[in-house]
XYZ file of N, CA and C in Angstrom:
555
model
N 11.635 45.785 -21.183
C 11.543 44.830 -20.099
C 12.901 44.157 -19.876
N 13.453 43.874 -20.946
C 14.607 43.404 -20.672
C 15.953 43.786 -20.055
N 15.942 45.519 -20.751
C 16.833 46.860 -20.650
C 16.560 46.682 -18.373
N 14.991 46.317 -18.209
C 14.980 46.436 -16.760
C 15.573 45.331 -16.100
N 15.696 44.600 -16.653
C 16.126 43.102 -15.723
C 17.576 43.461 -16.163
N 18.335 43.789 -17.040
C 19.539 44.109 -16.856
C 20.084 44.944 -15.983
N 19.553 45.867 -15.702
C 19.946 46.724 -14.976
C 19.725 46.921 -13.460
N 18.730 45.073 -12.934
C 18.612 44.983 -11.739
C 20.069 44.313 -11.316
N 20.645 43.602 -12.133
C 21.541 43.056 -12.102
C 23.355 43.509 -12.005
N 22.836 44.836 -12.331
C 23.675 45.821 -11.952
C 24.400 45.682 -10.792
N 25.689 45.700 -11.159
C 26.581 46.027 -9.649
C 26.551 47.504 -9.125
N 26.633 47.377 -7.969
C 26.955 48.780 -7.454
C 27.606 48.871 -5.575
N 27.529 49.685 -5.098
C 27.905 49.737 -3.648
C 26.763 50.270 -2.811
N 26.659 49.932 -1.419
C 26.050 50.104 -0.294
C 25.697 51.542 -0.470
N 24.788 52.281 -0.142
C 24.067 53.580 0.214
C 25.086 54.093 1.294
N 25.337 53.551 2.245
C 25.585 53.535 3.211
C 27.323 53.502 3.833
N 27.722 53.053 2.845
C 29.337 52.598 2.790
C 30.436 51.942 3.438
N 29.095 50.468 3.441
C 29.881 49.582 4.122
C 30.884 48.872 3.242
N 30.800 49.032 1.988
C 31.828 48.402 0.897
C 31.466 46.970 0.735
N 30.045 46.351 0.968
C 29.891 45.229 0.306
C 29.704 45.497 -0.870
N 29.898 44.095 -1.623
C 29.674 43.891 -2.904
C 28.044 43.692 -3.114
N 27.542 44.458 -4.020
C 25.750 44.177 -3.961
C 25.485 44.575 -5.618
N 24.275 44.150 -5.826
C 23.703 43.854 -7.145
C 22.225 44.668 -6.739
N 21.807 45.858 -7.891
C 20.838 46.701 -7.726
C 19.739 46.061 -6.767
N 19.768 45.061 -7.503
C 18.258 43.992 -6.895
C 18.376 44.056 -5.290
N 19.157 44.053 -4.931
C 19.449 43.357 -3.470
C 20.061 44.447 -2.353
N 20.011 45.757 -2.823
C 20.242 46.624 -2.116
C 19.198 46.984 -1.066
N 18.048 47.550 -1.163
C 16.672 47.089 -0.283
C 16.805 46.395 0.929
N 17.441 45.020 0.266
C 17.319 44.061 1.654
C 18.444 44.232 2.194
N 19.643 44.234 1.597
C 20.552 44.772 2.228
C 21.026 45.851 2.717
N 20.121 47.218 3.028
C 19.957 48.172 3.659
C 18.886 47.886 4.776
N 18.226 46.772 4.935
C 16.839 46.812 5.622
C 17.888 46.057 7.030
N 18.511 44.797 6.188
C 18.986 43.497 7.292
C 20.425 43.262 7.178
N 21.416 43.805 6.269
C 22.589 43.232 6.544
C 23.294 44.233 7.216
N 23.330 45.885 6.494
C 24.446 46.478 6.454
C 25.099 46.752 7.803
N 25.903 46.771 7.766
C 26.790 46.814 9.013
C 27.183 48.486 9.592
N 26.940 49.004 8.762
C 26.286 50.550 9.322
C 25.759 51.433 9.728
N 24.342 50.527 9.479
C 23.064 50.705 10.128
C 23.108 49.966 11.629
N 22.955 51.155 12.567
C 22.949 50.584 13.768
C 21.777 49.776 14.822
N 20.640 50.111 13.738
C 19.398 49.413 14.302
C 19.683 47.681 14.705
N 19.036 47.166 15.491
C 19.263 45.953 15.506
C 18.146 45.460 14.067
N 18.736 43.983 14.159
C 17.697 43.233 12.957
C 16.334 42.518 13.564
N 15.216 42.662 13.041
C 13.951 42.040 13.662
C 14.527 40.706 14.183
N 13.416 40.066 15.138
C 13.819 38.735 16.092
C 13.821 37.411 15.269
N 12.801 37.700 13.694
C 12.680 36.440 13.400
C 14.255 36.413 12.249
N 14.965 37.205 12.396
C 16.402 36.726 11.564
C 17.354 35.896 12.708
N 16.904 36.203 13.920
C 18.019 35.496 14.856
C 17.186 34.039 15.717
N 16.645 33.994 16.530
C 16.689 33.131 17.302
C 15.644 32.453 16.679
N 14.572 32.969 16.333
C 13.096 32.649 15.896
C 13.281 32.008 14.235
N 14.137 32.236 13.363
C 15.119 31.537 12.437
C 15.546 29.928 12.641
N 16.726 30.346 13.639
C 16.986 28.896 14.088
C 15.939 28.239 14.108
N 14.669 28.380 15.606
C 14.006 27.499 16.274
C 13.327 26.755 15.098
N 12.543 27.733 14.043
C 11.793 27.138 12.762
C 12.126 26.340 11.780
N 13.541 26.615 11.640
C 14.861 25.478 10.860
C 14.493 24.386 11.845
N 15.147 24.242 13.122
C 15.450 23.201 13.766
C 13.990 22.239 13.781
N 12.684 23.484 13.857
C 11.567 22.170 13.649
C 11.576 21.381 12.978
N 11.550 22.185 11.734
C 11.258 21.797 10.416
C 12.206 20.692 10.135
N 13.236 20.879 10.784
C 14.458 19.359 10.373
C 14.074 18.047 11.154
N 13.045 18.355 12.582
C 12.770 17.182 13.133
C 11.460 16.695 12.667
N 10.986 17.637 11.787
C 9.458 17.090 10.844
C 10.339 16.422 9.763
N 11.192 16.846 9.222
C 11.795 16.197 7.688
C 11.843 14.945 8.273
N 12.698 14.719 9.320
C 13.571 13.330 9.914
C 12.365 12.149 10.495
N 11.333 13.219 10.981
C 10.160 11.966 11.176
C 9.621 11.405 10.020
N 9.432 11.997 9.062
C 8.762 12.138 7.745
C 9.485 10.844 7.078
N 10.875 10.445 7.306
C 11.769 9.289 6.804
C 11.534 8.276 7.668
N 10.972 8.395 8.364
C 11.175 7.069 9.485
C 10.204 6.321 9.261
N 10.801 5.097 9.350
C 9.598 3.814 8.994
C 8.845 3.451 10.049
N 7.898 2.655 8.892
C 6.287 2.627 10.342
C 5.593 1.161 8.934
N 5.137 0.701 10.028
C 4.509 -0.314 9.766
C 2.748 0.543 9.033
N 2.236 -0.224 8.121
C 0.700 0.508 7.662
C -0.408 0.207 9.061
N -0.939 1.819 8.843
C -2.104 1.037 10.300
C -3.037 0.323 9.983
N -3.389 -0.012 7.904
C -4.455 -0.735 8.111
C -4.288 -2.131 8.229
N -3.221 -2.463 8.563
C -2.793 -3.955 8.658
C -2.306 -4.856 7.273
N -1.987 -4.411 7.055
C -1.524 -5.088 5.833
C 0.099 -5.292 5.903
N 0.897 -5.403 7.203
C 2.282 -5.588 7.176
C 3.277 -5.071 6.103
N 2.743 -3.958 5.453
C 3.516 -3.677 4.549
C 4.755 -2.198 5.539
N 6.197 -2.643 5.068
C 6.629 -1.246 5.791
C 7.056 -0.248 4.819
N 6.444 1.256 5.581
C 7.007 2.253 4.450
C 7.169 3.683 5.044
N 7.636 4.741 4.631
C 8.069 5.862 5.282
C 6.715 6.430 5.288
N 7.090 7.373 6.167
C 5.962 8.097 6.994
C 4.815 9.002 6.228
N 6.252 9.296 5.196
C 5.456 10.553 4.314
C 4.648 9.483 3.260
N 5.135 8.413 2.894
C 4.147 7.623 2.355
C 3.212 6.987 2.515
N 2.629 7.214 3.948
C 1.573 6.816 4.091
C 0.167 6.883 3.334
N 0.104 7.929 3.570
C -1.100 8.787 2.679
C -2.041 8.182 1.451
N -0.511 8.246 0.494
C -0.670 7.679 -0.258
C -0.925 6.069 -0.705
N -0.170 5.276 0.245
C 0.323 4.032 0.492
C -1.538 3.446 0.722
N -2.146 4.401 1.659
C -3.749 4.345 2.205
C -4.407 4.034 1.194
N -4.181 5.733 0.568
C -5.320 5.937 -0.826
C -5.460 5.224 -1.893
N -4.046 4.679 -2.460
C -3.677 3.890 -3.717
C -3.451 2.695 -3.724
N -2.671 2.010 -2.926
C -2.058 0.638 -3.019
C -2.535 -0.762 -1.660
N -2.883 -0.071 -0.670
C -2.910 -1.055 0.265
C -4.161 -1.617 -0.229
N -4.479 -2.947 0.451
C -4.805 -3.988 -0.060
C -6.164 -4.182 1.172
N -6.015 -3.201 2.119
C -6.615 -3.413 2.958
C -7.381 -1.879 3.132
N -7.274 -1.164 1.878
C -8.317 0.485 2.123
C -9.520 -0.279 2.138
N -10.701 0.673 2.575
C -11.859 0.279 2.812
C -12.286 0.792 1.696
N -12.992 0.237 0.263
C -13.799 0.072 -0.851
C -15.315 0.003 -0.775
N -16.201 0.502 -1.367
C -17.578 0.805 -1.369
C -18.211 -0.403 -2.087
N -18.559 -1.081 -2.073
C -19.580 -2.255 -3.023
C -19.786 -1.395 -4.401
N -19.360 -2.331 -4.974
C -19.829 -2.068 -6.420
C -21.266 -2.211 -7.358
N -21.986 -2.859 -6.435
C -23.431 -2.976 -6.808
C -24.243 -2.059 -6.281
N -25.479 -1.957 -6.963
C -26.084 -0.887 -7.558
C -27.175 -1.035 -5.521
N -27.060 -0.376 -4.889
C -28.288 -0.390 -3.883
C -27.141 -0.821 -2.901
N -25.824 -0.619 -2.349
C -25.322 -1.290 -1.851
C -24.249 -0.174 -1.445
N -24.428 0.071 0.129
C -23.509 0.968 0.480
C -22.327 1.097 1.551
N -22.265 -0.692 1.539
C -21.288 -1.586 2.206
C -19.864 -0.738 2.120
N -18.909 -0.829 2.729
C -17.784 -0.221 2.841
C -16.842 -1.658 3.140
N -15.904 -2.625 2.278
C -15.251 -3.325 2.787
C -13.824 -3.152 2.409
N -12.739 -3.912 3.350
C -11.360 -3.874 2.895
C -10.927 -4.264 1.254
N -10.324 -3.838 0.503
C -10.477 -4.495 -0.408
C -10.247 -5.742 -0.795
N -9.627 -6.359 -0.110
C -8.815 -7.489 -0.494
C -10.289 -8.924 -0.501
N -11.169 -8.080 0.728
C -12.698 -8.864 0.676
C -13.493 -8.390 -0.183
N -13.281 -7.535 -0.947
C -14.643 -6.649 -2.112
C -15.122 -7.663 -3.200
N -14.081 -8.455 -3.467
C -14.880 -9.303 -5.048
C -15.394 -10.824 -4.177
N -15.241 -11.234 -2.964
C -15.801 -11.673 -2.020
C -17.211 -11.641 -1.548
N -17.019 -10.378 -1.111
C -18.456 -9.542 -0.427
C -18.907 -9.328 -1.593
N -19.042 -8.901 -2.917
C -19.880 -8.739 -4.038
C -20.453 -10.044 -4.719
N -19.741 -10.980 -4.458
C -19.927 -12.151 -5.311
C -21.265 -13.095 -4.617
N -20.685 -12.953 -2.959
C -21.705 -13.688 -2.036
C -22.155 -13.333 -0.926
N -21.582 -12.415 -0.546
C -22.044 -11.394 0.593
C -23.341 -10.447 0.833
N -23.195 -9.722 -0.673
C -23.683 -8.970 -1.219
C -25.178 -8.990 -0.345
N -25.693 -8.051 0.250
C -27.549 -8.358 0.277
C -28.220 -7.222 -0.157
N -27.685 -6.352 -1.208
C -28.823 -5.376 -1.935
C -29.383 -6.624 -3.047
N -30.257 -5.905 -3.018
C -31.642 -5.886 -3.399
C -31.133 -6.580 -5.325
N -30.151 -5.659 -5.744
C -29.294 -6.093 -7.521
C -28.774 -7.751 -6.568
N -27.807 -7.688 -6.068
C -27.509 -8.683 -5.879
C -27.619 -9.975 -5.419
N -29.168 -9.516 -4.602
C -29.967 -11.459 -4.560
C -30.744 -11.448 -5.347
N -30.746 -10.670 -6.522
C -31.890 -11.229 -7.923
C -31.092 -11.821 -8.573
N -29.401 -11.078 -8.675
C -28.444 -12.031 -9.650
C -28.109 -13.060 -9.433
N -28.162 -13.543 -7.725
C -27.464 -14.577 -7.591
C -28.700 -15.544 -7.596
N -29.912 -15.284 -7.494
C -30.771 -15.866 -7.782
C -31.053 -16.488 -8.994
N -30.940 -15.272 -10.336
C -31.113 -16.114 -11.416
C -29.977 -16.946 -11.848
N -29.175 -16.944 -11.711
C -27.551 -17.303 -11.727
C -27.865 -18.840 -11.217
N -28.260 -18.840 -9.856
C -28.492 -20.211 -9.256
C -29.798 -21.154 -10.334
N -31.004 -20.522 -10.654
C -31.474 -20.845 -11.171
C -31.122 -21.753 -13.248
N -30.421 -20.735 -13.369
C -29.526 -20.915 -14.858
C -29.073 -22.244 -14.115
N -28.235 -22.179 -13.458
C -26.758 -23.116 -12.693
C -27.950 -24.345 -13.091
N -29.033 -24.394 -12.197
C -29.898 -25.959 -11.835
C -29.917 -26.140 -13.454
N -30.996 -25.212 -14.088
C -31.760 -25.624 -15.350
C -30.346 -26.628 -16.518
N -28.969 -25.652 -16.409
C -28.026 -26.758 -17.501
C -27.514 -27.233 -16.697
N -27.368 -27.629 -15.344
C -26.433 -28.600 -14.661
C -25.026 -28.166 -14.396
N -24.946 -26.955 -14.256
C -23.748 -26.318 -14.247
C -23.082 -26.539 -12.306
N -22.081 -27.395 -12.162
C -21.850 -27.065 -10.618
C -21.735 -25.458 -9.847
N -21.805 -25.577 -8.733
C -21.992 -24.350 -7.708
C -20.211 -24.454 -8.152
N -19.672 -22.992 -7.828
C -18.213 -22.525 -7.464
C -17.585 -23.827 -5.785
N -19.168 -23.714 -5.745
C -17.811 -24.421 -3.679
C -17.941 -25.871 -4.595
N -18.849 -26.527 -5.305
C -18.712 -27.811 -5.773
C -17.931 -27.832 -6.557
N -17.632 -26.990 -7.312
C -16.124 -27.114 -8.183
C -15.201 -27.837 -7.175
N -14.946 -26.610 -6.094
C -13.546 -26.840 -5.517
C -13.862 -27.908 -4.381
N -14.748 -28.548 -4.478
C -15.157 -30.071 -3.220
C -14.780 -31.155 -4.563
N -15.173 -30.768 -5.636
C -14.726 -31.905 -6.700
C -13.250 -31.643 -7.381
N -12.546 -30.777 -6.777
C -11.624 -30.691 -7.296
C -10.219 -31.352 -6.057
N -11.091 -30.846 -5.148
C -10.331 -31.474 -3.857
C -10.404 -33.294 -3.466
N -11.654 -33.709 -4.115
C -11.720 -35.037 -4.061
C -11.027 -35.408 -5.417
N -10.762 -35.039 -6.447
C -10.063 -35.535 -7.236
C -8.547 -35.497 -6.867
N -8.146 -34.754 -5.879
C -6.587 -34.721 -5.484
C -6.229 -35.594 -4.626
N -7.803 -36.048 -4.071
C -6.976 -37.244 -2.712
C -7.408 -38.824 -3.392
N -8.058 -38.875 -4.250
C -8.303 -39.901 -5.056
C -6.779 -39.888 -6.068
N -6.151 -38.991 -6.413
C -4.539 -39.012 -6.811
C -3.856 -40.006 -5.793
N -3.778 -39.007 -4.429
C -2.872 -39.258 -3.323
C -3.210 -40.827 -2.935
N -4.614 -41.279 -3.411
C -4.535 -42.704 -2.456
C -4.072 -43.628 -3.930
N -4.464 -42.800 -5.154
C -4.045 -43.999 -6.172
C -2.152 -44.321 -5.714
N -1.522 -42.952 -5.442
C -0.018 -42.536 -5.684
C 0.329 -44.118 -4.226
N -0.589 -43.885 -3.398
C -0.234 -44.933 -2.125
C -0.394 -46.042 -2.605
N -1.147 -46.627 -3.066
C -1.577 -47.935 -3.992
C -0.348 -48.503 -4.425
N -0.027 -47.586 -5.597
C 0.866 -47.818 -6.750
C 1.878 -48.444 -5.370
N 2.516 -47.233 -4.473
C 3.736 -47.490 -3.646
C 3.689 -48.998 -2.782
N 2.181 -49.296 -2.622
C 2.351 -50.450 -1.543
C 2.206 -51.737 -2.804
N 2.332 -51.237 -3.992
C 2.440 -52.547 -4.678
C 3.858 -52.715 -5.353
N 4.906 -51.873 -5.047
C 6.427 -51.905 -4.986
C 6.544 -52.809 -4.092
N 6.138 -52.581 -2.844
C 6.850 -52.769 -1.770
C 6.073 -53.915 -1.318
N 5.033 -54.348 -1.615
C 4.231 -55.859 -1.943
C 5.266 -57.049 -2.043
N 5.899 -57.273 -2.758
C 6.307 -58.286 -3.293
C 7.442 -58.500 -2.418
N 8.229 -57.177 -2.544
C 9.674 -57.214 -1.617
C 9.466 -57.794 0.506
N 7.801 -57.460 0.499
C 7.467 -57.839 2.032
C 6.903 -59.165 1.815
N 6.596 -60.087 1.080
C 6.109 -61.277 0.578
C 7.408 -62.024 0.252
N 8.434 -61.862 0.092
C 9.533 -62.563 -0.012
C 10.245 -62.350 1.597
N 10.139 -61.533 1.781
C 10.935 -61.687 3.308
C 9.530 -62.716 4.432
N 8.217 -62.213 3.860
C 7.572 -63.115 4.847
C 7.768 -65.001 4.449
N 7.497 -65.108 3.229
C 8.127 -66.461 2.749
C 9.441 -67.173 3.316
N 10.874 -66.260 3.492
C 12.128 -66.398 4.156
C 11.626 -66.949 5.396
N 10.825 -65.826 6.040
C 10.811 -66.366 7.532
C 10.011 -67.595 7.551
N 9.057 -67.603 6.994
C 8.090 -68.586 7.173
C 9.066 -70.186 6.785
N 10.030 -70.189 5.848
C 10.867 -71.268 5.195
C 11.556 -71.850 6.194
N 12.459 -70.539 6.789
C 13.475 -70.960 7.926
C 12.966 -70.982 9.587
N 11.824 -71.319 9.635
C 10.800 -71.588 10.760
C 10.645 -73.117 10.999
């Protein structure tokens, strides 16, 4: 096997005697399409039909680089040929199947742990959120939106203490200028 691959590799000359330089392997094609002795013309797709398929193929490569915004909306920008993928794997906005059991919802993902949590209306998911609510009453556990209503009233109960504090700086300093005026009246 080897003795054969050496000996494709073989130099030798044209059949024909055009005096190119050729290698066993490549005599074939170069009796079929190059030699310059052979007076046949060469089939159409070595000449014009060549070019035209190059030249496509270079304005598919060149689209293939060009940037494009994602169509599923997610403002992300990326090349063309990455779309596909950009769809299947990473955007934030592919459309995802519900993860619960009876549930054959299709949402973006970025809404899926959303739509599963409270959206949800199979049949698994208003028994869970049912007993869930039920647990919640029996130890006194707040709802998720009462968390964040008690978490939001604890921030403006900050903001009015933070005003307090400031108008009792500035208390004393407006009590001496009202005293001034009131003196020199």
């Amino acid at each position: 096997l080897a003795k054969a691959g050496r000996t494709q590799l073989a130099p030798c000359e044209c059949p024909y005697g055009c005096g190119a330089p050729l290698l066993k392997k490549d005599v074939k094609f170069h009796t079929t399409f190059m030699c310059k002795e052979i007076v046949e013309e060469p089939p159409d797709w070595l000449h014009g039909e060549v070019r035209r398929k190059r030249s496509e193929l270079a304005e598919l490569g060149q689209k293939q680089m060009e940037e494009v915004e994602c169509p599923s909306g997610c403002d992300m920008i990326l090349k063309r040929k990455d779309v596909k993928k950009h769809l299947k794997d990473d955007c934030e906005y592919r459309m995802m199947q519900c993860s619960n059991p009876g549930c054959t919802t299709f949402v973006p993902l970025i809404r899926l742990k959303a739509h599963e949590q409270f959206f949800c209306e199979s049949e698994y998911a208003v028994t869970k959120k049912e007993m869930v609510k039920k647990v919640r009453e029996k130890v006194g556990y707040p709802t998720p939106w009462r968390l964040w209503d008690m978490q939001r009233n604890n921030e403006k109960i900050e903001e009015k203490k933070a005003e307090v504090e400031e108008m009792k700086e500035v208390a004393p300093k407006k009590e001496a200028e009202v005293v001034e005026i009131v003196d020199n009246a």
